[in-house]
mmCIF file of C-alpha atoms in Angstrom:
data_model
loop_
_atom_site.group_PDB
_atom_site.id
_atom_site.type_symbol
_atom_site.label_atom_id
_atom_site.label_comp_id
_atom_site.label_asym_id
_atom_site.label_seq_id
_atom_site.Cartn_x
_atom_site.Cartn_y
_atom_site.Cartn_z
ATOM 1 C CA MET A 1 0.077 -0.239 0.162
ATOM 2 C CA LEU A 2 0.858 3.452 -0.725
ATOM 3 C CA LEU A 3 2.434 5.647 2.294
ATOM 4 C CA PRO A 4 1.218 9.575 2.055
ATOM 5 C CA GLU A 5 4.551 10.493 1.542
ATOM 6 C CA HIS A 6 4.266 9.162 -1.987
ATOM 7 C CA VAL A 7 0.918 10.610 -2.688
ATOM 8 C CA MET A 8 1.160 12.787 -5.758
ATOM 9 C CA ALA A 9 -1.449 16.634 -4.159
ATOM 10 C CA GLN A 10 -1.910 19.944 -3.706
ATOM 11 C CA ARG A 11 -3.022 21.863 -1.165
ATOM 12 C CA ARG A 12 -5.207 24.578 -2.735
ATOM 13 C CA GLY A 13 -6.258 26.822 0.513
ATOM 14 C CA ASP A 14 -8.187 24.575 2.609
ATOM 15 C CA LYS A 15 -8.030 21.819 1.006
ATOM 16 C CA LEU A 16 -5.698 18.348 -0.233
ATOM 17 C CA VAL A 17 -6.586 17.436 -4.103
ATOM 18 C CA LEU A 18 -5.161 14.879 -5.694
ATOM 19 C CA LYS A 19 -3.245 15.572 -8.895
ATOM 20 C CA LYS A 20 -4.759 14.719 -11.987
ATOM 21 C CA ILE A 21 -2.618 12.202 -13.709
ATOM 22 C CA ASP A 22 -2.864 12.822 -16.993
ATOM 23 C CA ASP A 23 -2.433 10.810 -20.742
ATOM 24 C CA ALA A 24 1.415 12.222 -21.285
ATOM 25 C CA THR A 25 1.907 11.131 -17.405
ATOM 26 C CA ARG A 26 0.113 8.356 -17.134
ATOM 27 C CA ALA A 27 3.238 6.854 -20.337
ATOM 28 C CA ARG A 28 5.312 7.992 -18.199
ATOM 29 C CA ALA A 29 3.871 5.293 -15.556
ATOM 30 C CA LEU A 30 3.561 3.246 -18.083
ATOM 31 C CA LEU A 31 7.509 3.252 -19.421
ATOM 32 C CA ILE A 32 8.694 3.374 -15.148
ATOM 33 C CA ALA A 33 6.646 0.668 -14.394
ATOM 34 C CA ARG A 34 7.975 -1.742 -18.112
ATOM 35 C CA GLU A 35 10.358 -1.235 -16.923
ATOM 36 C CA MET A 36 10.161 -1.824 -12.596
ATOM 37 C CA VAL A 37 8.444 -5.516 -13.394
ATOM 38 C CA GLY A 38 11.247 -6.324 -16.005
ATOM 39 C CA ILE A 39 13.798 -5.887 -13.090
ATOM 40 C CA ALA A 40 11.629 -7.244 -10.466
ATOM 41 C CA SER A 41 10.041 -10.761 -12.595
ATOM 42 C CA SER A 42 14.146 -11.406 -13.063
ATOM 43 C CA GLN A 43 16.233 -10.920 -9.589
ATOM 44 C CA GLN A 44 14.967 -14.300 -8.025
ATOM 45 C CA GLY A 45 17.775 -15.231 -5.738
ATOM 46 C CA ALA A 46 19.468 -11.232 -5.491
ATOM 47 C CA SER A 47 19.610 -9.728 -1.715
ATOM 48 C CA ARG A 48 16.929 -7.390 -0.954
ATOM 49 C CA ALA A 49 19.212 -4.689 -1.230
ATOM 50 C CA ASP A 50 20.412 -5.040 -4.514
ATOM 51 C CA VAL A 51 16.551 -5.624 -5.889
ATOM 52 C CA GLU A 52 15.891 -2.081 -5.075
ATOM 53 C CA ALA A 53 19.389 -0.300 -5.857
ATOM 54 C CA ALA A 54 18.105 -2.364 -9.789
ATOM 55 C CA LEU A 55 14.946 -0.367 -9.507
ATOM 56 C CA GLU A 56 15.358 2.554 -7.782
ATOM 57 C CA SER A 57 17.773 2.912 -10.857
ATOM 58 C CA VAL A 58 15.445 2.950 -13.549
ATOM 59 C CA ASP A 59 15.113 6.319 -15.502
ATOM 60 C CA ALA A 60 12.793 9.013 -14.561
ATOM 61 C CA LEU A 61 12.171 11.920 -14.925
ATOM 62 C CA PRO A 62 12.843 14.789 -11.820
ATOM 63 C CA LYS A 63 9.189 16.662 -11.776
ATOM 64 C CA ASP A 64 8.234 12.455 -11.370
ATOM 65 C CA ALA A 65 9.876 11.152 -8.508
ATOM 66 C CA ARG A 66 6.969 10.282 -6.517
ATOM 67 C CA LEU A 67 5.508 8.512 -9.473
ATOM 68 C CA LYS A 68 8.895 6.524 -9.166
ATOM 69 C CA THR A 69 9.169 5.969 -6.031
ATOM 70 C CA GLY A 70 4.998 4.892 -5.294
ATOM 71 C CA LEU A 71 5.687 2.149 -8.414
ATOM 72 C CA LYS A 72 8.933 0.964 -6.439
ATOM 73 C CA LYS A 73 6.507 0.784 -3.742
ATOM 74 C CA ILE A 74 3.739 -0.925 -4.857
ATOM 75 C CA VAL A 75 6.676 -3.647 -6.473
ATOM 76 C CA LEU A 76 8.152 -3.867 -3.416
ATOM 77 C CA ASP A 77 5.031 -5.240 -1.787
ATOM 78 C CA ARG A 78 4.119 -8.049 -4.244
ATOM 79 C CA CYS A 79 7.856 -9.804 -2.881
ATOM 80 C CA VAL A 80 8.444 -12.460 -1.322
ATOM 81 C CA PHE A 81 11.736 -12.034 0.070
ATOM 82 C CA GLU A 82 13.021 -15.158 2.620
ATOM 83 C CA SER A 83 13.082 -13.826 6.757
ATOM 84 C CA ALA A 84 14.617 -17.167 7.765
ATOM 85 C CA PRO A 85 18.421 -17.799 7.635
ATOM 86 C CA PRO A 86 19.358 -20.951 6.824
ATOM 87 C CA LEU A 87 21.746 -20.502 10.874
ATOM 88 C CA ASP A 88 21.530 -18.905 12.947
ATOM 89 C CA SER A 89 23.921 -15.186 11.673
ATOM 90 C CA GLU A 90 24.336 -14.416 15.940
ATOM 91 C CA LEU A 91 25.944 -17.704 15.868
ATOM 92 C CA VAL A 92 27.719 -17.718 12.795
ATOM 93 C CA ARG A 93 29.906 -14.835 13.150
ATOM 94 C CA ARG A 94 31.025 -15.288 16.969
ATOM 95 C CA GLU A 95 32.143 -18.481 15.194
ATOM 96 C CA LEU A 96 33.883 -16.577 12.754
ATOM 97 C CA PHE A 97 35.304 -13.666 14.679
ATOM 98 C CA THR A 98 36.519 -15.525 17.789
ATOM 99 C CA ARG A 99 39.382 -17.834 14.853
ATOM 100 C CA ALA A 100 39.763 -14.850 13.505
ATOM 101 C CA ALA A 101 40.647 -13.758 16.492
ATOM 102 C CA ARG A 102 42.525 -16.329 17.786
ATOM 103 C CA ALA A 103 44.175 -17.008 14.080
ATOM 104 C CA ARG A 104 45.399 -12.905 13.724
ATOM 105 C CA LYS A 105 46.729 -13.420 17.647
ATOM 106 C CA GLU A 106 48.801 -16.763 16.852
ATOM 107 C CA HIS A 107 49.904 -16.496 13.308
ATOM 108 C CA GLY A 108 49.984 -12.248 12.852
ATOM 109 C CA HIS A 109 47.514 -12.879 10.002
ATOM 110 C CA VAL A 110 43.569 -14.494 9.322
ATOM 111 C CA GLU A 111 43.087 -16.840 6.466
ATOM 112 C CA ARG A 112 39.774 -16.218 5.392
ATOM 113 C CA GLU A 113 39.277 -19.791 3.813
ATOM 114 C CA ALA A 114 40.373 -21.736 7.055
ATOM 115 C CA VAL A 115 38.405 -19.499 9.193
ATOM 116 C CA VAL A 116 35.596 -20.507 7.093
ATOM 117 C CA ASN A 117 35.993 -23.561 6.557
ATOM 118 C CA GLU A 118 36.396 -24.508 9.724
ATOM 119 C CA VAL A 119 33.881 -22.736 11.433
ATOM 120 C CA ALA A 120 31.454 -24.806 8.683
ATOM 121 C CA GLU A 121 32.862 -28.653 9.664
ATOM 122 C CA LEU A 122 31.483 -27.315 13.334
ATOM 123 C CA LEU A 123 28.178 -26.412 11.847
ATOM 124 C CA LYS A 124 28.373 -29.507 10.155
ATOM 125 C CA THR A 125 27.196 -27.310 7.270
ATOM 126 C CA ASP A 126 29.641 -25.984 3.867
ATOM 127 C CA ALA A 127 31.378 -22.683 3.347
ATOM 128 C CA ASP A 128 29.095 -21.363 0.793
ATOM 129 C CA THR A 129 26.422 -22.149 2.983
ATOM 130 C CA ILE A 130 28.937 -20.016 6.078
ATOM 131 C CA ASP A 131 28.671 -16.898 3.663
ATOM 132 C CA ARG A 132 25.496 -16.565 2.999
ATOM 133 C CA ALA A 133 24.443 -16.839 6.698
ATOM 134 C CA MET A 134 26.562 -14.114 8.229
ATOM 135 C CA TYR A 135 24.907 -11.460 7.525
ATOM 136 C CA ALA A 136 21.639 -12.935 6.241
ATOM 137 C CA ASP A 137 19.458 -11.732 9.917
ATOM 138 C CA LEU A 138 19.414 -8.252 8.268
ATOM 139 C CA ARG A 139 16.663 -7.456 6.690
ATOM 140 C CA ALA A 140 19.047 -6.210 3.613
ATOM 141 C CA ALA A 141 20.832 -9.619 2.339
ATOM 142 C CA HIS A 142 17.214 -11.455 2.915
ATOM 143 C CA PRO A 143 17.203 -12.255 -1.082
ATOM 144 C CA LEU A 144 14.069 -11.686 -3.092
ATOM 145 C CA VAL A 145 12.133 -15.622 -3.996
ATOM 146 C CA SER A 146 8.553 -14.849 -5.511
ATOM 147 C CA PHE A 147 7.438 -11.986 -7.545
ATOM 148 C CA GLU A 148 3.672 -12.230 -7.810
ATOM 149 C CA PRO A 149 2.567 -11.487 -11.236
ATOM 150 C CA VAL A 150 1.404 -8.385 -12.689
ATOM 151 C CA THR A 151 1.501 -6.159 -16.145
ATOM 152 C CA PRO A 152 2.750 -2.726 -16.034
ATOM 153 C CA ALA A 153 -0.459 -1.453 -17.055
ATOM 154 C CA MET A 154 -2.259 -3.465 -14.215
ATOM 155 C CA LEU A 155 0.994 -1.520 -11.700
ATOM 156 C CA ALA A 156 -0.055 2.300 -13.079
ATOM 157 C CA HIS A 157 -3.177 1.764 -12.595
ATOM 158 C CA GLU A 158 -2.131 0.850 -8.945
ATOM 159 C CA LEU A 159 -1.205 3.680 -8.767
ATOM 160 C CA GLU A 160 -3.683 5.327 -9.623
ATOM 161 C CA ARG A 161 -6.407 3.781 -6.920
ATOM 162 C CA GLY A 162 -4.067 3.680 -4.543
ATOM 163 C CA GLN A 163 -3.420 8.177 -4.131
ATOM 164 C CA ALA A 164 -6.517 8.199 -2.096
ATOM 165 C CA GLN A 165 -6.142 5.388 0.034
ATOM 166 C CA ALA A 166 -2.414 6.437 0.928
ATOM 167 C CA VAL A 167 -4.504 10.328 1.999
ATOM 168 C CA LEU A 168 -6.136 8.161 4.070
ATOM 169 C CA LEU A 169 -3.613 7.151 6.651
ATOM 170 C CA ARG A 170 -3.656 10.842 7.583
ATOM 171 C CA ALA A 171 -7.541 11.110 8.296
ATOM 172 C CA GLU A 172 -9.792 12.316 11.267
ATOM 173 C CA ARG A 173 -12.557 12.370 9.845
ATOM 174 C CA VAL A 174 -14.105 10.968 6.970
ATOM 175 C CA ALA A 175 -18.359 10.903 5.743
ATOM 176 C CA ALA A 176 -19.399 9.567 2.599
ATOM 177 C CA ARG A 177 -22.643 9.038 1.328
ATOM 178 C CA VAL A 178 -23.213 6.080 -1.297
ATOM 179 C CA LYS A 179 -25.499 4.591 -2.642
ATOM 180 C CA CYS A 180 -25.684 0.968 -3.427
ATOM 181 C CA SER A 181 -28.004 -0.697 -6.150
ATOM 182 C CA SER A 182 -26.942 -3.858 -4.797
ATOM 183 C CA ALA A 183 -27.893 -5.145 -0.747
ATOM 184 C CA GLY A 184 -24.969 -6.988 -0.658
ATOM 185 C CA SER A 185 -22.632 -4.674 -1.333
ATOM 186 C CA LEU A 186 -23.926 -2.377 0.740
ATOM 187 C CA ARG A 187 -23.804 -5.401 3.418
ATOM 188 C CA GLU A 188 -20.290 -5.968 3.097
ATOM 189 C CA LEU A 189 -19.815 -2.319 3.548
ATOM 190 C CA PHE A 190 -20.623 -2.072 6.473
ATOM 191 C CA ARG A 191 -19.600 -5.666 7.269
ATOM 192 C CA LYS A 192 -16.511 -4.726 6.388
ATOM 193 C CA LEU A 193 -16.873 -1.366 8.264
ATOM 194 C CA LYS A 194 -17.067 -3.523 11.304
ATOM 195 C CA PHE A 195 -14.436 -6.187 10.943
ATOM 196 C CA LEU A 196 -11.577 -3.468 10.512
ATOM 197 C CA ARG A 197 -12.778 -2.130 13.938
ATOM 198 C CA LEU A 198 -13.858 0.943 12.200
ATOM 199 C CA LEU A 199 -16.604 3.447 14.542
ATOM 200 C CA PHE A 200 -18.865 5.043 12.203
ATOM 201 C CA THR A 201 -22.376 5.745 12.332
ATOM 202 C CA VAL A 202 -25.531 5.620 9.249
ATOM 203 C CA ALA A 203 -27.762 7.696 8.448
ATOM 204 C CA GLU A 204 -30.159 6.813 5.369
ATOM 205 C CA ASP A 205 -31.290 10.220 3.584
ATOM 206 C CA LYS A 206 -33.110 9.092 0.510
ATOM 207 C CA ASP A 207 -31.823 7.227 -1.880
ATOM 208 C CA ALA A 208 -28.513 7.289 -0.167
ATOM 209 C CA PHE A 209 -26.689 5.753 3.227
ATOM 210 C CA VAL A 210 -24.473 8.564 4.873
ATOM 211 C CA ILE A 211 -21.187 7.039 7.267
ATOM 212 C CA GLY A 212 -19.593 9.127 9.609
ATOM 213 C CA ILE A 213 -16.083 7.493 10.326
ATOM 214 C CA ASP A 214 -13.748 8.605 13.183
ATOM 215 C CA GLY A 215 -10.544 8.434 11.931
ATOM 216 C CA PRO A 216 -7.364 7.282 13.901
ATOM 217 C CA MET A 217 -5.819 11.633 14.745
ATOM 218 C CA SER A 218 -9.405 11.233 16.483
ATOM 219 C CA LEU A 219 -8.378 8.767 19.202
ATOM 220 C CA PHE A 220 -4.151 8.506 18.654
ATOM 221 C CA GLU A 221 -1.926 11.628 18.218
ATOM 222 C CA ALA A 222 0.636 9.649 16.745
ATOM 223 C CA GLY A 223 0.011 6.274 14.389
ATOM 224 C CA THR A 224 -1.647 5.095 11.766
ATOM 225 C CA LYS A 225 -3.145 2.104 12.608
ATOM 226 C CA TYR A 226 -6.515 3.073 12.593
ATOM 227 C CA GLY A 227 -5.680 4.703 9.138
ATOM 228 C CA LEU A 228 -4.940 1.745 7.390
ATOM 229 C CA SER A 229 -7.742 0.420 8.429
ATOM 230 C CA LEU A 230 -9.805 3.582 6.989
ATOM 231 C CA ALA A 231 -7.883 2.876 3.690
ATOM 232 C CA LEU A 232 -8.511 -0.821 3.136
ATOM 233 C CA ALA A 233 -12.303 -0.011 3.779
ATOM 234 C CA LEU A 234 -12.214 1.964 1.027
ATOM 235 C CA PRO A 235 -12.316 -0.830 -1.907
ATOM 236 C CA ALA A 236 -15.107 -1.411 -0.319
ATOM 237 C CA LEU A 237 -16.260 2.018 -0.844
ATOM 238 C CA GLU A 238 -15.907 1.362 -4.468
ATOM 239 C CA ALA A 239 -17.998 -1.546 -5.320
ATOM 240 C CA CYS A 240 -20.942 0.991 -3.978
ATOM 241 C CA ASP A 241 -22.396 2.041 -7.432
ATOM 242 C CA GLU A 242 -21.424 6.083 -6.212
ATOM 243 C CA VAL A 243 -19.562 7.844 -3.423
ATOM 244 C CA VAL A 244 -18.857 10.525 -2.492
ATOM 245 C CA LEU A 245 -15.820 11.068 -0.402
ATOM 246 C CA GLU A 246 -14.765 13.836 2.274
ATOM 247 C CA ALA A 247 -12.137 13.649 5.278
ATOM 248 C CA LEU A 248 -10.368 16.235 7.564
ATOM 249 C CA VAL A 249 -7.080 15.516 7.109
ATOM 250 C CA ARG A 250 -3.542 15.875 8.567
ATOM 251 C CA TRP A 251 -0.927 16.896 5.899
ATOM 252 C CA GLY A 252 2.483 17.194 5.682
ATOM 253 C CA LYS A 253 5.063 17.601 7.923
ATOM 254 C CA GLU A 254 2.906 20.484 10.497
ATOM 255 C CA ARG A 255 -0.540 18.384 9.885
ATOM 256 C CA THR A 256 -2.359 21.034 8.653
ATOM 257 C CA PRO A 257 -6.097 19.965 8.759
ATOM 258 C CA LEU A 258 -6.910 20.427 5.266
ATOM 259 C CA VAL A 259 -9.943 18.924 3.624
ATOM 260 C CA PHE A 260 -10.116 16.584 0.944
ATOM 261 C CA ARG A 261 -12.944 15.320 -1.269
ATOM 262 C CA TRP A 262 -13.533 12.079 -3.720
ATOM 263 C CA GLU A 263 -15.492 10.554 -5.952
ATOM 264 C CA GLY A 264 -15.682 7.227 -7.033
ATOM 265 C CA GLY A 265 -17.595 3.753 -7.485
ATOM 266 C CA SER A 266 -18.740 0.656 -9.582
ATOM 267 C CA HIS A 267 -15.283 -0.326 -9.690
ATOM 268 C CA PRO A 268 -14.899 -3.710 -11.716
ATOM 269 C CA ASP A 269 -13.044 -4.854 -8.742
ATOM 270 C CA GLY A 270 -15.672 -5.176 -6.222
ATOM 271 C CA VAL A 271 -14.791 -5.970 -3.323
ATOM 272 C CA ALA A 272 -14.561 -10.054 -1.688
ATOM 273 C CA GLU A 273 -16.658 -11.225 1.451
ATOM 274 C CA SER A 274 -14.550 -10.149 4.456
ATOM 275 C CA ALA A 275 -14.812 -13.558 6.733
ATOM 276 C CA LEU A 276 -16.577 -13.735 10.069
ATOM 277 C CA PRO A 277 -14.696 -11.611 13.133
ATOM 278 C CA ASP A 278 -12.916 -14.309 15.302
ATOM 279 C CA GLU A 279 -14.908 -14.875 17.960
ATOM 280 C CA VAL A 280 -17.775 -14.257 16.161
ATOM 281 C CA GLU A 281 -17.251 -16.686 13.733
ATOM 282 C CA ALA A 282 -16.157 -19.279 16.818
ATOM 283 C CA LEU A 283 -19.765 -18.289 18.335
ATOM 284 C CA ARG A 284 -21.803 -19.435 15.719
ATOM 285 C CA LYS A 285 -19.605 -22.509 15.263
ATOM 286 C CA ALA A 286 -20.500 -23.184 19.553
ATOM 287 C CA ILE A 287 -23.991 -22.655 18.881
ATOM 288 C CA ASN A 288 -23.771 -25.057 16.331
ATOM 289 C CA SER A 289 -22.574 -27.867 17.767
ATOM 290 C CA GLY A 290 -24.498 -27.249 21.169
ATOM 291 C CA GLU A 291 -27.584 -28.520 22.203
ATOM 292 C CA SER A 292 -29.761 -25.647 22.256
ATOM 293 C CA GLY A 293 -31.537 -26.841 19.345
ATOM 294 C CA TRP A 294 -30.453 -23.395 17.093
ATOM 295 C CA LYS A 295 -28.866 -22.650 13.663
ATOM 296 C CA ALA A 296 -26.226 -19.766 13.557
ATOM 297 C CA LYS A 297 -25.094 -18.946 10.197
ATOM 298 C CA ARG A 298 -23.806 -15.358 8.438
ATOM 299 C CA GLY A 299 -26.695 -13.290 8.483
ATOM 300 C CA SER A 300 -27.203 -11.106 5.222
ATOM 301 C CA SER A 301 -30.095 -8.425 6.550
ATOM 302 C CA ILE A 302 -29.372 -4.431 7.065
ATOM 303 C CA LEU A 303 -31.700 -3.589 9.937
ATOM 304 C CA ASN A 304 -33.298 0.469 8.885
ATOM 305 C CA LEU A 305 -34.744 2.350 11.159
ATOM 306 C CA PRO A 306 -35.305 5.651 9.029
ATOM 307 C CA GLY A 307 -34.436 8.693 10.898
ATOM 308 C CA VAL A 308 -32.955 6.268 13.727
ATOM 309 C CA GLY A 309 -30.530 4.423 11.601
ATOM 310 C CA VAL A 310 -28.768 1.042 10.574
ATOM 311 C CA CYS A 311 -27.677 -2.278 12.354
ATOM 312 C CA VAL A 312 -25.982 -5.067 10.247
ATOM 313 C CA PRO A 313 -26.447 -8.361 12.066
ATOM 314 C CA ASP A 314 -23.475 -10.813 12.073
ATOM 315 C CA LEU A 315 -25.306 -14.042 12.648
ATOM 316 C CA VAL A 316 -28.796 -15.065 12.434
ATOM 317 C CA LEU A 317 -30.269 -17.631 14.698
ATOM 318 C CA GLU A 318 -32.969 -20.459 13.412
ATOM 319 C CA LYS A 319 -35.441 -22.774 15.307
ATOM 320 C CA ASP A 320 -38.011 -23.980 14.459
ATOM 321 C CA LYS A 321 -38.688 -21.194 11.312
ATOM 322 C CA LYS A 322 -38.122 -18.318 14.524
ATOM 323 C CA LYS A 323 -35.193 -16.062 13.785
ATOM 324 C CA VAL A 324 -33.525 -14.082 16.111
ATOM 325 C CA HIS A 325 -30.438 -12.243 14.945
ATOM 326 C CA VAL A 326 -27.082 -11.321 16.909
ATOM 327 C CA GLU A 327 -24.788 -8.059 16.609
ATOM 328 C CA VAL A 328 -21.696 -8.391 18.503
ATOM 329 C CA LEU A 329 -20.370 -4.895 18.955
ATOM 330 C CA GLY A 330 -17.663 -6.454 22.049
ATOM 331 C CA TYR A 331 -15.672 -3.117 22.519
ATOM 332 C CA TRP A 332 -16.066 -1.401 19.437
ATOM 333 C CA SER A 333 -18.580 1.544 20.723
ATOM 334 C CA ARG A 334 -19.776 2.816 23.544
ATOM 335 C CA ASP A 335 -21.724 5.145 21.678
ATOM 336 C CA ALA A 336 -22.851 2.476 18.936
ATOM 337 C CA ALA A 337 -24.130 -0.063 22.185
ATOM 338 C CA TRP A 338 -26.456 2.964 23.461
ATOM 339 C CA LYS A 339 -27.271 3.377 19.014
ATOM 340 C CA ARG A 340 -28.719 -0.493 19.361
ATOM 341 C CA VAL A 341 -30.672 0.440 22.689
ATOM 342 C CA GLU A 342 -32.467 3.627 20.810
ATOM 343 C CA LEU A 343 -33.550 1.403 17.902
ATOM 344 C CA ALA A 344 -34.726 -1.004 19.863
ATOM 345 C CA GLU A 345 -37.017 0.976 21.509
ATOM 346 C CA LYS A 346 -37.643 3.368 19.151
ATOM 347 C CA GLY A 347 -39.339 0.248 16.769
ATOM 348 C CA LEU A 348 -36.918 -1.978 15.538
ATOM 349 C CA GLY A 349 -39.001 -4.650 15.324
ATOM 350 C CA ALA A 350 -36.420 -7.629 14.696
ATOM 351 C CA LYS A 351 -36.041 -9.649 17.540
ATOM 352 C CA ILE A 352 -32.230 -9.619 18.150
ATOM 353 C CA VAL A 353 -29.338 -10.020 20.740
ATOM 354 C CA TYR A 354 -26.706 -7.424 21.197
ATOM 355 C CA CYS A 355 -23.685 -8.589 22.415
ATOM 356 C CA VAL A 356 -21.925 -6.050 24.818
ATOM 357 C CA SER A 357 -18.334 -6.699 26.481
ATOM 358 C CA SER A 358 -18.290 -5.460 29.256
ATOM 359 C CA ARG A 359 -16.194 -2.352 29.133
ATOM 360 C CA LEU A 360 -18.259 -0.553 28.198
ATOM 361 C CA ARG A 361 -20.309 0.205 30.632
ATOM 362 C CA VAL A 362 -23.411 -0.446 29.219
ATOM 363 C CA SER A 363 -25.998 -3.163 31.839
ATOM 364 C CA GLU A 364 -28.584 -5.373 30.221
ATOM 365 C CA GLU A 365 -31.426 -3.073 32.161
ATOM 366 C CA VAL A 366 -31.838 -0.413 30.149
ATOM 367 C CA LEU A 367 -33.484 -2.789 27.981
ATOM 368 C CA ALA A 368 -37.427 -3.446 29.122
ATOM 369 C CA GLU A 369 -38.274 -7.137 30.043
ATOM 370 C CA ASP A 370 -40.795 -6.693 26.842
ATOM 371 C CA ALA A 371 -38.418 -5.207 24.332
ATOM 372 C CA HIS A 372 -37.952 -6.820 21.103
ATOM 373 C CA ALA A 373 -33.985 -6.860 21.566
ATOM 374 C CA ALA A 374 -32.121 -8.129 24.899
ATOM 375 C CA LEU A 375 -28.559 -7.208 25.441
ATOM 376 C CA TYR A 376 -25.660 -9.675 26.741
ATOM 377 C CA VAL A 377 -23.125 -8.435 28.399
ATOM 378 C CA TYR A 378 -19.720 -10.307 28.847
ATOM 379 C CA LYS A 379 -16.927 -10.306 30.183
ATOM 380 C CA GLY A 380 -13.562 -13.001 28.197
ATOM 381 C CA ALA A 381 -14.718 -15.192 25.695
ATOM 382 C CA LEU A 382 -19.059 -15.209 24.293
ATOM 383 C CA SER A 383 -21.888 -18.123 25.740
ATOM 384 C CA ALA A 384 -22.748 -19.725 22.914
ATOM 385 C CA ALA A 385 -25.591 -20.597 25.442
ATOM 386 C CA LYS A 386 -25.720 -17.262 26.849
ATOM 387 C CA VAL A 387 -26.677 -15.654 23.550
ATOM 388 C CA THR A 388 -29.301 -18.817 22.829
ATOM 389 C CA GLU A 389 -31.076 -18.232 26.063
ATOM 390 C CA ARG A 390 -31.366 -14.891 25.103
ATOM 391 C CA ALA A 391 -32.826 -16.217 21.973
ATOM 392 C CA ASP A 392 -35.729 -18.515 23.443
ATOM 393 C CA LYS A 393 -36.719 -15.514 25.564
ATOM 394 C CA LEU A 394 -37.159 -13.468 22.552
ATOM 395 C CA VAL A 395 -39.400 -16.107 21.110
ATOM 396 C CA SER A 396 -41.063 -17.353 23.643
ATOM 397 C CA ARG A 397 -42.501 -13.040 24.109
#
């Protein structure tokens, strides 16, 4: 993935605007990409340092410096380097240096080949392996094992797509207005945001949904872990028919607050269905292997209460033609938990169990006994028995 230093953008007042990649720039990018793909494809066995040096040697105009470094980053991301040395490098160096020092003290000089052969015999290997292992634990010495195939055109296109993702690494807040003709794409978008642990709100606006997302700078003063999640969510946004995204970003060395606007959607690649979070998948399996009679499967519904909000259950439980949804909030957001309480109190008709971590400090008693929803506040791991117990109570009301 590209980083902010690879972004080709300029400041216009209080806005950050991506530079348009015109046909001439795209053609130059294609030439650089073609040469870099050729280098990476032919360098198997070469050290990381040699591969990086070869990529850096590709000719480019001074004005294309960021374009070149961005393409280099994408190429290196597709390279697999061997990180495990054939032998313990520290042990090899210690034995070599000890014997070399002894030889110098006793004879006044060192015969390198003799010392290497001595250590090879000690470690029951050959001299070539000793040579490779001497500094193999250093990142620059890792050999290239493989390169994920890519055409120059695909590489240049990935550079263009990656610009917006790199900007989002510096986002403080994000708002996106999305339109999806496919309920599946919309469902997967919400599920992806939850899977990435992004804190978001959703409101329906005519034929679209407005999604508000908190970014990394609002939670962590330095660091981009949350920003990485925002960037990884962009492909799911692109899979919608129309997306208008506006973000407040902290840009440059001074972290100046700027507004970044991006429009996209209807990307032909679509978006792969994300896996269920580990704790949700474990709960699903535990319910299905239990004796409650309930069977759990991945949820496929979007529950929307106009004017109040939206939730996307993780699981749906079925027994005797009765159905109960399950949404696992974990320690996701205390505000999100109260939003679910509001949904239940204001008329969300579906029967649903909300699973909330005790860390969020929400009591199960905030929902009335006759409500269509139930809260399950848990510590540690989710209990399948307690989830199905609440499901039984909901269907009996």
